[in-house]
XYZ file of N, CA and C in Angstrom:
759
model
N 10.406 -22.092 -3.040
C 10.304 -21.970 -4.754
C 11.362 -21.084 -5.468
N 11.772 -21.324 -6.556
C 12.424 -20.390 -7.337
C 12.135 -19.216 -7.341
N 13.496 -18.415 -7.127
C 13.383 -16.792 -7.228
C 14.086 -16.352 -8.314
N 13.303 -16.748 -9.595
C 14.564 -16.332 -10.511
C 13.922 -15.257 -11.155
N 12.884 -14.398 -10.662
C 12.534 -13.259 -11.090
C 12.446 -11.906 -10.184
N 11.861 -12.220 -8.767
C 11.639 -10.993 -7.917
C 13.132 -10.828 -7.285
N 13.938 -10.825 -6.962
C 15.357 -10.433 -7.095
C 15.982 -9.609 -7.932
N 15.920 -10.208 -9.191
C 16.520 -9.415 -10.183
C 15.432 -7.592 -10.331
N 13.941 -8.034 -10.524
C 13.338 -6.618 -10.104
C 13.273 -5.889 -9.098
N 13.863 -6.306 -8.091
C 14.055 -5.053 -6.913
C 15.285 -4.412 -7.194
N 16.467 -5.381 -7.909
C 17.373 -4.450 -8.043
C 17.642 -3.491 -9.255
N 16.856 -4.040 -10.175
C 16.338 -3.023 -10.910
C 15.632 -1.479 -10.724
N 14.910 -2.058 -9.794
C 14.108 -0.931 -9.248
C 14.652 -0.094 -8.369
N 15.615 -0.830 -7.422
C 16.125 0.097 -6.585
C 17.879 0.751 -7.607
N 17.837 0.210 -8.563
C 18.681 1.052 -9.437
C 18.011 2.120 -10.118
N 16.941 1.784 -10.806
C 16.148 3.266 -11.123
C 16.109 4.114 -10.138
N 15.774 3.848 -9.279
C 15.592 5.038 -7.871
C 16.521 5.578 -7.393
N 18.240 4.978 -8.117
C 19.222 5.776 -7.121
C 19.226 6.250 -8.950
N 19.127 6.492 -9.971
C 19.075 7.122 -11.096
C 18.403 8.824 -10.940
N 16.939 7.943 -9.745
C 16.007 9.647 -10.277
C 16.596 10.368 -8.854
N 17.459 9.447 -7.971
C 17.871 10.126 -7.023
C 16.428 10.098 -5.768
N 16.120 9.092 -6.032
C 14.756 9.612 -4.658
C 15.414 9.253 -3.235
N 14.904 9.854 -2.585
C 15.436 9.827 -1.161
C 14.955 8.842 -0.171
N 14.979 7.437 -0.194
C 14.454 6.539 0.330
C 14.626 6.038 1.873
N 13.915 6.124 3.061
C 14.267 6.341 3.900
C 13.664 5.039 4.780
N 14.312 4.058 5.181
C 13.462 3.159 5.881
C 13.592 3.159 7.724
N 12.712 2.963 8.306
C 13.004 3.077 9.567
C 12.123 1.869 10.208
N 12.900 0.653 11.145
C 11.863 -0.031 11.766
C 11.851 -1.297 11.135
N 13.258 -1.442 10.227
C 12.934 -2.744 9.017
C 13.219 -4.251 9.787
N 14.180 -3.877 10.923
C 14.363 -4.939 12.141
C 13.303 -5.363 12.245
N 11.784 -4.749 12.460
C 11.049 -5.665 12.751
C 10.020 -6.756 11.805
N 10.913 -6.573 10.731
C 10.426 -7.536 9.837
C 10.971 -8.986 10.205
N 10.376 -9.948 10.525
C 11.163 -11.107 10.559
C 11.701 -11.776 9.743
N 13.271 -12.335 9.762
C 13.897 -12.960 8.631
C 13.693 -14.379 8.945
N 12.840 -15.489 9.456
C 12.484 -16.313 8.796
C 10.841 -16.103 9.605
N 10.095 -17.323 8.745
C 8.640 -17.329 9.165
C 7.568 -16.707 8.756
N 6.332 -16.796 8.880
C 5.319 -16.138 8.011
C 5.006 -14.818 9.327
N 4.353 -13.680 8.042
C 3.945 -12.692 8.916
C 2.991 -11.958 7.683
N 2.294 -11.191 7.869
C 1.107 -10.225 7.195
C 1.434 -8.842 7.549
N 2.204 -8.403 5.957
C 2.307 -6.871 6.164
C 1.312 -5.733 5.794
N 0.948 -5.094 6.557
C -0.388 -4.401 6.429
C 0.105 -2.889 5.903
N 0.041 -2.571 5.095
C -0.095 -1.042 4.385
C -0.733 -0.085 4.242
N -0.575 0.985 4.120
C -1.654 2.041 3.467
C -1.223 1.925 2.676
N -2.152 3.006 1.577
C -2.430 2.925 0.271
C -2.581 4.369 -0.360
N -1.407 4.908 -0.719
C -1.370 6.288 -1.393
C -1.288 6.161 -2.696
N -0.674 5.414 -3.447
C -0.477 4.974 -4.608
C -0.271 4.128 -5.234
N -0.300 4.051 -6.781
C -0.095 2.650 -7.906
C 0.886 1.868 -7.297
N 2.196 2.955 -6.662
C 3.353 2.038 -6.619
C 3.265 1.891 -4.974
N 2.837 1.535 -4.172
C 2.929 1.115 -2.903
C 3.291 -0.039 -2.915
N 3.343 -1.075 -3.603
C 3.525 -2.658 -3.524
C 5.076 -2.151 -3.717
N 5.742 -1.679 -4.341
C 6.998 -1.495 -4.516
C 7.728 -1.293 -3.169
N 7.212 -0.103 -2.813
C 8.020 0.448 -1.836
C 7.600 0.098 -0.112
N 6.504 -0.423 0.008
C 6.193 -1.428 0.997
C 6.712 -2.440 1.028
N 7.133 -3.234 -0.230
C 7.917 -4.676 -0.387
C 9.383 -4.163 0.208
N 9.677 -3.187 0.273
C 11.244 -2.521 0.344
C 11.532 -2.613 1.659
N 10.182 -2.509 2.726
C 10.457 -2.710 4.105
C 11.130 -4.228 4.356
N 10.943 -4.793 3.938
C 11.463 -6.478 4.052
C 12.803 -6.733 3.622
N 12.902 -5.607 2.492
C 14.622 -5.767 1.773
C 15.727 -6.209 2.830
N 15.699 -5.529 3.601
C 16.842 -5.554 4.319
C 16.999 -6.743 5.217
N 16.176 -7.466 5.111
C 15.766 -8.795 6.225
C 16.135 -10.006 4.870
N 16.396 -9.314 3.904
C 16.236 -10.324 2.491
C 15.116 -11.008 2.498
N 13.804 -10.852 2.876
C 12.774 -11.065 2.705
C 11.983 -10.698 1.325
N 10.962 -11.849 0.790
C 9.959 -11.094 -0.198
C 8.925 -11.163 0.153
N 8.156 -10.370 -0.297
C 6.719 -9.922 -0.076
C 5.533 -10.207 -0.719
N 4.713 -11.800 -0.728
C 3.949 -11.840 -1.783
C 2.419 -11.004 -1.334
N 2.402 -10.292 -2.579
C 1.482 -9.001 -2.310
C -0.209 -9.624 -3.010
N -1.116 -9.085 -1.989
C -2.318 -9.459 -2.644
C -2.819 -8.794 -3.933
N -3.054 -8.872 -4.990
C -3.499 -7.394 -5.576
C -4.395 -8.179 -6.611
N -5.695 -6.999 -7.135
C -6.770 -7.529 -8.315
C -6.495 -8.453 -9.078
N -7.470 -9.552 -9.332
C -6.976 -10.098 -10.728
C -7.047 -9.362 -11.675
N -7.247 -8.193 -11.964
C -7.317 -7.560 -13.413
C -5.478 -7.135 -13.925
N -4.697 -6.807 -12.552
C -3.372 -6.689 -12.572
C -2.525 -7.699 -13.435
N -3.023 -9.251 -12.952
C -2.493 -10.387 -13.441
C -3.141 -10.741 -14.938
N -3.895 -10.348 -15.339
C -4.134 -10.247 -16.352
C -3.475 -9.123 -17.813
N -2.790 -8.089 -17.005
C -2.279 -7.020 -17.831
C -0.970 -7.924 -18.758
N -0.958 -7.754 -19.916
C 0.271 -8.435 -21.065
C 1.800 -8.276 -20.224
N 2.045 -6.756 -19.925
C 3.251 -6.551 -19.231
C 3.558 -6.835 -17.877
N 2.468 -6.559 -17.035
C 2.584 -6.562 -15.449
C 2.320 -8.016 -15.037
N 1.452 -8.725 -15.972
C 0.988 -10.131 -15.385
C 2.327 -11.219 -15.220
N 2.817 -10.937 -16.167
C 4.142 -11.871 -16.089
C 4.539 -12.078 -14.906
N 5.172 -10.605 -14.868
C 5.855 -10.347 -13.679
C 5.246 -10.742 -11.918
N 3.884 -10.174 -12.293
C 3.577 -10.628 -10.994
C 3.038 -12.213 -10.589
N 2.977 -13.158 -11.678
C 3.690 -14.448 -11.449
C 4.686 -15.147 -11.069
N 5.591 -14.454 -11.655
C 7.028 -14.873 -11.666
C 7.984 -14.063 -10.027
N 6.466 -13.171 -9.795
C 7.191 -12.958 -7.948
C 6.183 -14.095 -7.227
N 5.006 -14.408 -7.623
C 4.477 -15.307 -6.647
C 3.443 -14.355 -5.995
N 3.188 -13.223 -6.392
C 1.948 -12.446 -5.734
C 0.764 -13.435 -5.828
N -0.122 -12.946 -5.298
C -1.732 -13.836 -5.061
C -2.791 -12.923 -5.787
N -3.586 -13.352 -7.143
C -4.411 -12.913 -7.340
C -5.628 -13.078 -6.341
N -6.495 -11.486 -6.245
C -7.562 -11.368 -5.725
C -8.656 -11.488 -6.757
N -9.703 -12.466 -6.747
C -11.108 -12.026 -7.277
C -11.956 -11.864 -6.489
N -12.447 -10.410 -6.501
C -13.160 -9.675 -5.391
C -14.828 -10.581 -5.919
N -15.448 -10.777 -6.609
C -16.146 -11.423 -6.587
C -16.217 -13.104 -5.900
N -14.828 -13.514 -5.760
C -14.534 -14.674 -4.979
C -13.640 -14.618 -4.226
N -13.440 -13.567 -3.272
C -12.706 -13.684 -2.098
C -12.339 -14.742 -1.654
N -12.641 -15.763 -1.453
C -12.181 -16.982 0.068
C -11.212 -17.942 -1.144
N -10.906 -17.607 -2.211
C -9.573 -18.859 -2.997
C -8.356 -17.882 -2.573
N -8.471 -16.415 -2.707
C -7.039 -15.451 -2.568
C -6.887 -15.448 -0.910
N -8.123 -15.845 -0.056
C -7.878 -15.820 1.141
C -7.058 -16.749 1.708
N -7.833 -18.053 1.292
C -6.853 -19.176 1.162
C -5.729 -19.513 0.617
N -5.362 -19.113 -0.046
C -4.280 -18.945 -0.817
C -2.844 -18.380 -0.120
N -3.830 -17.038 0.501
C -2.686 -16.511 1.307
C -2.153 -17.339 2.478
N -3.224 -17.705 3.291
C -3.290 -18.251 4.545
C -1.937 -19.992 4.225
N -2.449 -20.037 3.193
C -1.277 -20.953 2.778
C 0.238 -20.832 2.695
N 0.465 -19.339 2.115
C 1.647 -18.698 1.525
C 1.920 -18.694 3.220
N 1.785 -18.039 4.349
C 1.604 -17.910 5.855
C 2.008 -19.028 6.239
N 1.176 -20.090 6.301
C 2.021 -21.177 7.242
C 3.079 -21.842 6.157
N 3.602 -21.718 5.222
C 4.762 -21.980 4.640
C 5.983 -20.933 5.006
N 5.810 -19.753 5.586
C 6.789 -19.276 5.809
C 6.762 -17.916 4.826
N 5.493 -17.773 4.117
C 5.778 -16.397 3.452
C 5.470 -14.923 4.099
N 5.872 -13.975 3.616
C 5.249 -12.701 4.157
C 4.232 -12.524 3.190
N 3.093 -11.807 3.355
C 1.900 -11.840 2.672
C 1.735 -10.255 2.647
N 1.585 -9.238 1.650
C 1.091 -8.038 2.024
C -0.254 -7.658 1.776
N -0.597 -6.584 2.247
C -1.988 -6.578 1.988
C -2.059 -5.122 2.117
N -3.145 -4.836 1.458
C -3.367 -2.839 1.505
C -4.851 -2.934 1.914
N -5.120 -2.694 3.436
C -6.403 -3.244 3.999
C -7.263 -1.811 3.713
N -6.845 -0.931 3.241
C -7.667 0.476 2.652
C -8.562 -0.421 1.749
N -8.201 -1.707 0.969
C -8.716 -2.016 -0.199
C -8.300 -1.222 -1.784
N -8.757 0.252 -1.050
C -8.171 1.324 -2.488
C -7.390 2.231 -2.169
N -6.604 3.105 -3.127
C -6.199 4.148 -2.836
C -6.866 5.438 -2.411
N -6.095 5.727 -1.017
C -7.191 7.480 -0.614
C -6.790 7.976 -0.872
N -7.108 9.098 -1.401
C -7.524 10.144 -2.129
C -7.284 11.131 -0.914
N -7.476 11.222 0.442
C -7.126 12.280 0.966
C -5.950 11.918 1.671
N -4.991 10.964 1.739
C -4.040 10.620 2.346
C -3.940 10.488 3.549
N -5.120 10.224 4.031
C -5.428 9.319 5.456
C -6.102 8.271 5.212
N -5.778 7.565 6.430
C -5.985 6.220 6.804
C -7.843 5.579 6.427
N -8.174 5.218 5.448
C -9.464 5.078 5.342
C -10.144 3.607 6.463
N -11.504 3.563 6.401
C -11.773 2.465 6.781
C -10.868 1.200 6.406
N -10.740 0.153 7.412
C -9.714 -1.217 6.834
C -10.796 -2.407 6.889
N -9.802 -3.260 6.094
C -10.904 -4.678 5.728
C -9.968 -5.135 6.733
N -11.044 -6.336 7.433
C -10.451 -7.286 8.648
C -10.033 -8.681 7.786
N -9.400 -8.333 6.413
C -8.795 -9.595 5.864
C -7.675 -10.167 6.210
N -6.452 -9.001 6.831
C -5.384 -9.700 7.301
C -5.354 -9.672 8.489
N -6.295 -9.258 9.217
C -6.517 -9.636 10.816
C -6.723 -11.395 10.682
N -7.938 -11.787 9.933
C -8.399 -12.977 9.828
C -7.282 -14.381 9.478
N -6.263 -13.417 8.412
C -5.582 -14.160 7.987
C -4.327 -14.523 8.843
N -3.836 -13.380 9.720
C -3.091 -13.673 10.723
C -3.246 -14.727 11.755
N -4.505 -14.583 11.973
C -5.203 -15.249 13.402
C -5.323 -17.004 12.640
N -5.335 -17.099 11.761
C -5.989 -18.507 11.128
C -4.356 -19.023 10.600
N -3.689 -18.039 10.544
C -1.767 -18.904 10.167
C -1.226 -18.802 11.301
N -1.751 -17.861 12.355
C -1.011 -18.325 13.747
C 0.468 -17.416 13.357
N 0.238 -16.205 12.577
C 1.497 -15.251 12.412
C 1.114 -13.650 12.463
N 2.333 -13.052 13.082
C 2.200 -11.923 13.785
C 1.990 -11.137 12.238
N 1.061 -9.765 12.502
C 0.638 -8.763 11.687
C 1.717 -7.798 11.584
N 1.904 -6.730 10.489
C 3.101 -5.995 10.726
C 2.232 -4.605 10.263
N 2.451 -3.735 11.106
C 1.636 -2.439 10.206
C 2.942 -1.441 9.453
N 2.765 -1.156 8.414
C 3.691 -0.306 7.160
C 3.160 0.989 6.634
N 3.551 2.348 7.198
C 3.581 3.296 6.592
C 4.072 3.715 5.099
N 3.484 4.318 3.809
C 4.453 4.776 2.857
C 4.163 6.168 2.835
N 5.037 6.956 2.606
C 4.353 8.394 1.975
C 5.543 8.774 1.292
N 5.159 9.476 0.220
C 5.477 10.237 -0.813
C 5.789 9.522 -2.063
N 5.391 8.015 -2.456
C 5.286 7.323 -3.334
C 3.901 8.256 -4.649
N 3.044 8.737 -3.958
C 2.006 9.218 -4.412
C 2.172 10.949 -5.442
N 3.566 11.229 -4.669
C 3.904 12.329 -6.171
C 4.667 11.719 -7.546
N 4.673 10.492 -7.445
C 5.136 10.112 -8.734
C 4.085 9.453 -9.383
N 2.954 8.969 -8.517
C 1.599 8.415 -9.631
C 0.674 8.074 -8.461
N -0.443 8.720 -8.989
C -1.444 8.369 -7.386
C -2.781 8.221 -8.666
N -4.288 8.204 -7.875
C -5.247 8.352 -8.185
C -5.539 9.844 -8.488
N -6.021 10.061 -9.681
C -6.778 11.363 -10.181
C -5.834 12.250 -10.443
N -4.060 12.223 -10.556
C -2.850 13.033 -10.567
C -2.380 12.289 -12.129
N -1.798 13.197 -12.903
C -0.761 12.794 -13.678
C 0.112 11.856 -13.241
N 0.727 10.942 -14.447
C 2.086 10.398 -13.682
C 3.055 11.024 -13.882
N 4.134 10.968 -12.835
C 5.534 11.608 -13.066
C 6.334 10.636 -12.850
N 6.555 9.596 -13.207
C 7.219 8.958 -12.682
C 8.803 9.028 -12.986
N 9.316 9.708 -13.733
C 10.589 10.415 -13.818
C 11.117 11.335 -13.150
N 9.867 12.064 -12.208
C 10.436 13.188 -11.146
C 11.708 12.743 -10.555
N 12.609 13.544 -10.275
C 13.710 13.481 -9.298
C 13.494 14.229 -8.293
N 14.605 13.359 -6.907
C 14.646 13.756 -5.754
C 13.642 13.946 -4.556
N 12.451 12.989 -5.130
C 11.184 12.744 -3.990
C 11.563 11.687 -2.653
N 11.643 12.857 -1.983
C 11.849 11.525 -0.592
C 10.724 10.980 -0.530
N 11.068 9.339 -0.318
C 9.806 8.257 0.248
C 10.309 7.882 1.749
N 9.068 7.682 2.375
C 9.556 7.118 3.625
C 8.770 5.836 3.602
N 9.681 5.161 4.210
C 8.699 4.029 4.672
C 8.784 3.535 6.173
N 7.798 3.334 7.125
C 7.731 3.057 8.584
C 7.520 1.699 8.739
N 8.254 1.126 9.422
C 7.620 -0.280 10.175
C 7.676 -0.078 11.417
N 6.015 -0.909 12.036
C 5.560 -0.549 13.014
C 5.848 -1.960 14.111
N 5.515 -1.712 15.119
C 5.234 -3.156 16.490
C 4.588 -4.213 15.072
N 5.119 -5.473 15.769
C 4.095 -6.330 15.249
C 3.083 -6.439 15.854
N 2.108 -7.163 15.839
C 0.875 -6.814 16.487
C 0.863 -8.408 16.584
N -0.072 -9.658 17.836
C 0.108 -10.519 17.475
C -1.463 -11.260 17.801
N -2.328 -11.206 16.907
C -3.592 -11.559 17.159
C -4.194 -13.033 17.505
N -4.639 -13.400 18.489
C -5.026 -14.716 18.932
C -6.344 -15.095 18.486
N -6.660 -16.470 18.525
C -7.600 -16.973 18.354
C -9.102 -16.555 19.238
N -9.885 -15.680 19.024
C -10.988 -15.415 19.970
C -11.164 -14.295 20.255
N -9.678 -13.324 19.781
C -9.997 -11.848 20.334
C -11.095 -11.186 19.201
N -11.907 -10.448 19.702
C -12.646 -9.494 19.049
C -12.071 -9.214 17.540
N -12.546 -9.101 16.415
C -12.056 -9.092 15.518
C -11.962 -6.998 15.178
N -13.619 -6.711 15.225
C -13.614 -5.841 15.655
C -12.818 -5.015 16.521
N -12.580 -5.009 17.770
C -11.363 -4.366 18.430
C -10.064 -4.511 17.886
N -9.706 -5.446 16.941
C -8.634 -5.795 16.604
C -8.219 -4.960 15.543
N -9.476 -4.519 14.289
C -9.483 -3.707 13.214
C -9.353 -2.402 13.639
N -9.607 -2.033 15.088
C -9.908 -0.763 14.964
C -8.234 -0.267 15.865
N -7.476 -1.096 16.649
C -5.947 -1.112 17.003
C -5.060 -0.812 15.276
N -5.468 -1.783 15.030
C -4.917 -1.778 13.183
C -4.834 -0.497 12.749
N -5.952 -0.117 12.955
C -5.774 1.382 11.939
C -5.323 2.041 12.886
N -5.647 2.350 14.053
C -5.044 3.043 15.083
C -3.355 3.523 15.063
N -2.836 2.040 14.807
C -1.544 1.953 14.519
C -1.259 2.507 12.995
N -1.769 1.845 12.256
C -1.275 2.983 10.874
C -1.773 4.067 10.978
N -2.549 4.488 11.387
C -2.744 6.211 11.420
C -1.821 7.141 11.822
N -1.377 6.410 13.015
C -0.225 6.911 13.590
C 1.205 7.227 13.013
N 1.540 5.860 12.447
C 2.938 5.808 11.605
C 2.720 6.648 10.436
N 1.353 6.866 9.651
C 1.058 7.582 8.748
C 1.291 9.079 9.323
N 1.044 9.751 10.217
C 0.980 10.458 10.860
C 2.541 11.229 11.117
N 3.217 10.256 11.325
C 4.668 10.467 11.967
C 5.411 10.377 10.575
N 4.937 9.586 9.451
C 5.777 9.484 8.609
C 5.445 11.467 7.376
N 4.216 11.878 7.882
C 3.647 13.159 7.299
C 4.420 14.219 7.799
N 4.601 14.176 8.886
C 4.930 15.381 9.941
C 6.377 15.796 9.721
N 7.115 14.150 9.665
C 8.476 13.953 9.480
C 8.954 14.504 7.866
N 7.847 14.634 7.027
C 8.292 14.382 5.809
C 9.618 15.806 5.595
N 10.289 15.498 4.323
C 10.734 16.838 4.598
C 10.451 17.337 3.602
N 10.799 18.887 3.340
C 10.819 20.150 1.807
C 8.878 19.912 2.060
N 8.094 20.268 2.557
C 6.719 20.438 2.880
C 6.687 22.024 2.280
N 6.518 22.171 0.839
C 5.765 23.736 0.856
C 4.208 23.844 1.301
N 3.794 24.968 1.387
C 2.704 25.156 1.995
C 1.631 25.017 0.518
N 0.748 24.233 1.156
C -1.199 24.386 0.361
C -0.131 23.620 -0.996
N 0.374 22.362 -0.937
C 0.788 21.313 -1.865
C -0.764 20.407 -1.783
N -0.734 19.822 -3.038
C -1.863 18.925 -3.458
C -0.906 17.151 -2.575
N -0.111 17.186 -2.344
C 0.129 15.720 -2.074
C 0.256 15.939 -0.352
N -0.225 16.987 -0.253
C -0.681 16.822 1.619
C -2.021 16.958 2.104
N -2.238 16.006 3.534
C -3.610 15.920 3.911
C -4.261 17.302 4.541
N -5.171 17.580 3.940
C -6.332 18.820 4.230
C -5.690 19.043 5.890
N -5.683 18.463 7.115
C -5.533 18.492 7.958
C -4.252 19.070 8.491
N -2.782 18.900 7.302
C -1.911 19.256 7.645
C -1.590 20.749 6.877
N -2.617 20.859 6.199
C -2.503 22.337 5.516
C -2.160 22.266 3.653
N -1.945 20.796 3.712
C -2.290 20.659 2.139
C -3.295 20.855 1.457
N -3.781 20.645 -0.112
C -4.892 20.870 -0.762
C -5.556 19.574 -0.733
N -4.939 18.052 -0.263
C -5.982 17.361 -0.677
C -7.107 16.911 -0.095
N -8.281 16.374 -0.804
C -9.172 16.309 -0.353
C -9.234 15.808 0.526
N -10.744 16.213 1.615
C -10.627 15.850 2.789
C -11.088 14.368 3.034
N -11.122 13.544 3.902
C -11.736 12.278 3.890
C -12.875 12.443 3.786
N -14.108 13.005 3.800
C -15.428 12.946 2.953
C -15.557 13.721 2.067
N -14.648 14.665 1.357
C -14.857 14.867 -0.219
C -14.163 13.701 -0.613
N -13.200 12.507 -0.548
C -12.680 12.054 -1.067
C -13.788 10.965 -1.016
N -14.575 10.454 -0.058
C -15.472 9.477 -0.235
C -16.641 9.784 -1.321
N -16.579 11.228 -1.436
C -17.689 11.305 -1.907
C -16.961 11.350 -3.837
N -16.043 11.718 -3.793
C -15.124 11.590 -5.404
C -15.473 9.679 -5.495
N -15.150 8.853 -4.640
C -15.134 7.176 -4.662
C -16.529 6.481 -4.765
N -17.964 7.772 -4.509
C -18.672 7.110 -4.643
C -19.479 6.474 -5.536
N -19.691 5.370 -5.960
C -20.522 4.851 -7.215
C -21.350 6.062 -8.172
N -22.223 6.515 -6.725
C -23.083 7.324 -7.539
C -22.332 8.277 -8.731
N -21.303 9.042 -7.843
C -20.567 9.904 -8.820
C -20.618 9.495 -10.284
N -20.004 8.447 -10.427
C -19.691 7.711 -11.693
C -21.039 7.356 -12.732
N -22.338 7.063 -12.287
C -23.640 6.688 -13.149
C -23.516 8.612 -13.855
N -24.522 8.394 -15.237
C -24.413 9.505 -15.571
C -26.012 9.991 -15.200
N -25.959 11.444 -15.526
C -27.116 12.257 -14.944
C -28.378 11.595 -15.790
N -29.529 11.405 -14.885
C -31.020 11.486 -15.843
C -30.672 12.412 -16.699
N -31.557 12.172 -18.057
C -31.672 13.116 -18.677
C -32.852 14.342 -18.420
N -32.890 15.434 -18.905
C -34.131 15.962 -18.124
C -35.097 15.900 -19.217
N -36.505 16.585 -18.691
C -37.413 15.780 -19.734
C -37.462 16.685 -21.295
N -36.713 17.912 -20.864
C -36.565 18.577 -21.945
C -35.929 17.764 -23.493
N -34.381 16.840 -22.785
C -33.916 15.930 -23.431
C -34.031 15.205 -23.894
N -35.006 14.360 -23.036
C -35.917 13.178 -23.696
C -36.548 13.419 -24.978
N -37.744 14.592 -24.738
C -38.475 14.984 -25.847
C -37.353 15.435 -27.417
């Protein structure tokens, strides 16, 4: 397919990152195959993760087709860019269509990006993950590559003000060893193993991150930061929390 939009977008982003003097460190990029399909499975700590996770494949000159919720494609600014870069829209009420499109792309030799946690992790730890990327890789007969990104959440994440022009922020991108799921392997076992590998990568990214002041909001609680614990994050994300409280009898009367 014609690539009119994607490469210029990446080059523009890299130029912008150089202007901001972001310290981008990519390790394990050689694990991204130079040809053929693969599922790139990233953790999710910010609204910018697709940019930085996608950079993991740039040294191999591969372009990652990310699966993203359909609302993004409806945005008047982001939508044309997403379509021009051939990303894959996901209608969460009818996920089979996106799944089929992803498998077709993989069989055509594309790299498909997926955030297996589905939503941003407020605790900055790996949440429970979905089995979708495993089933896609199995159906298409391609490897699955875990990736950890760390640092983009300091620029823009859930529940915090945007700081897109913040300078000198280190960004860590770690690429793990590929997994090769086979038909007949228990999905539960593969999901557990994928989550374990993602957690190990993220933990290494967090522990080796440069310049960590004590008690910062962007560091997970178990490493001394003030981010919500996984339990607190789950409570914040609970649908019940979004519901308005029932009025008291006095308010009704």
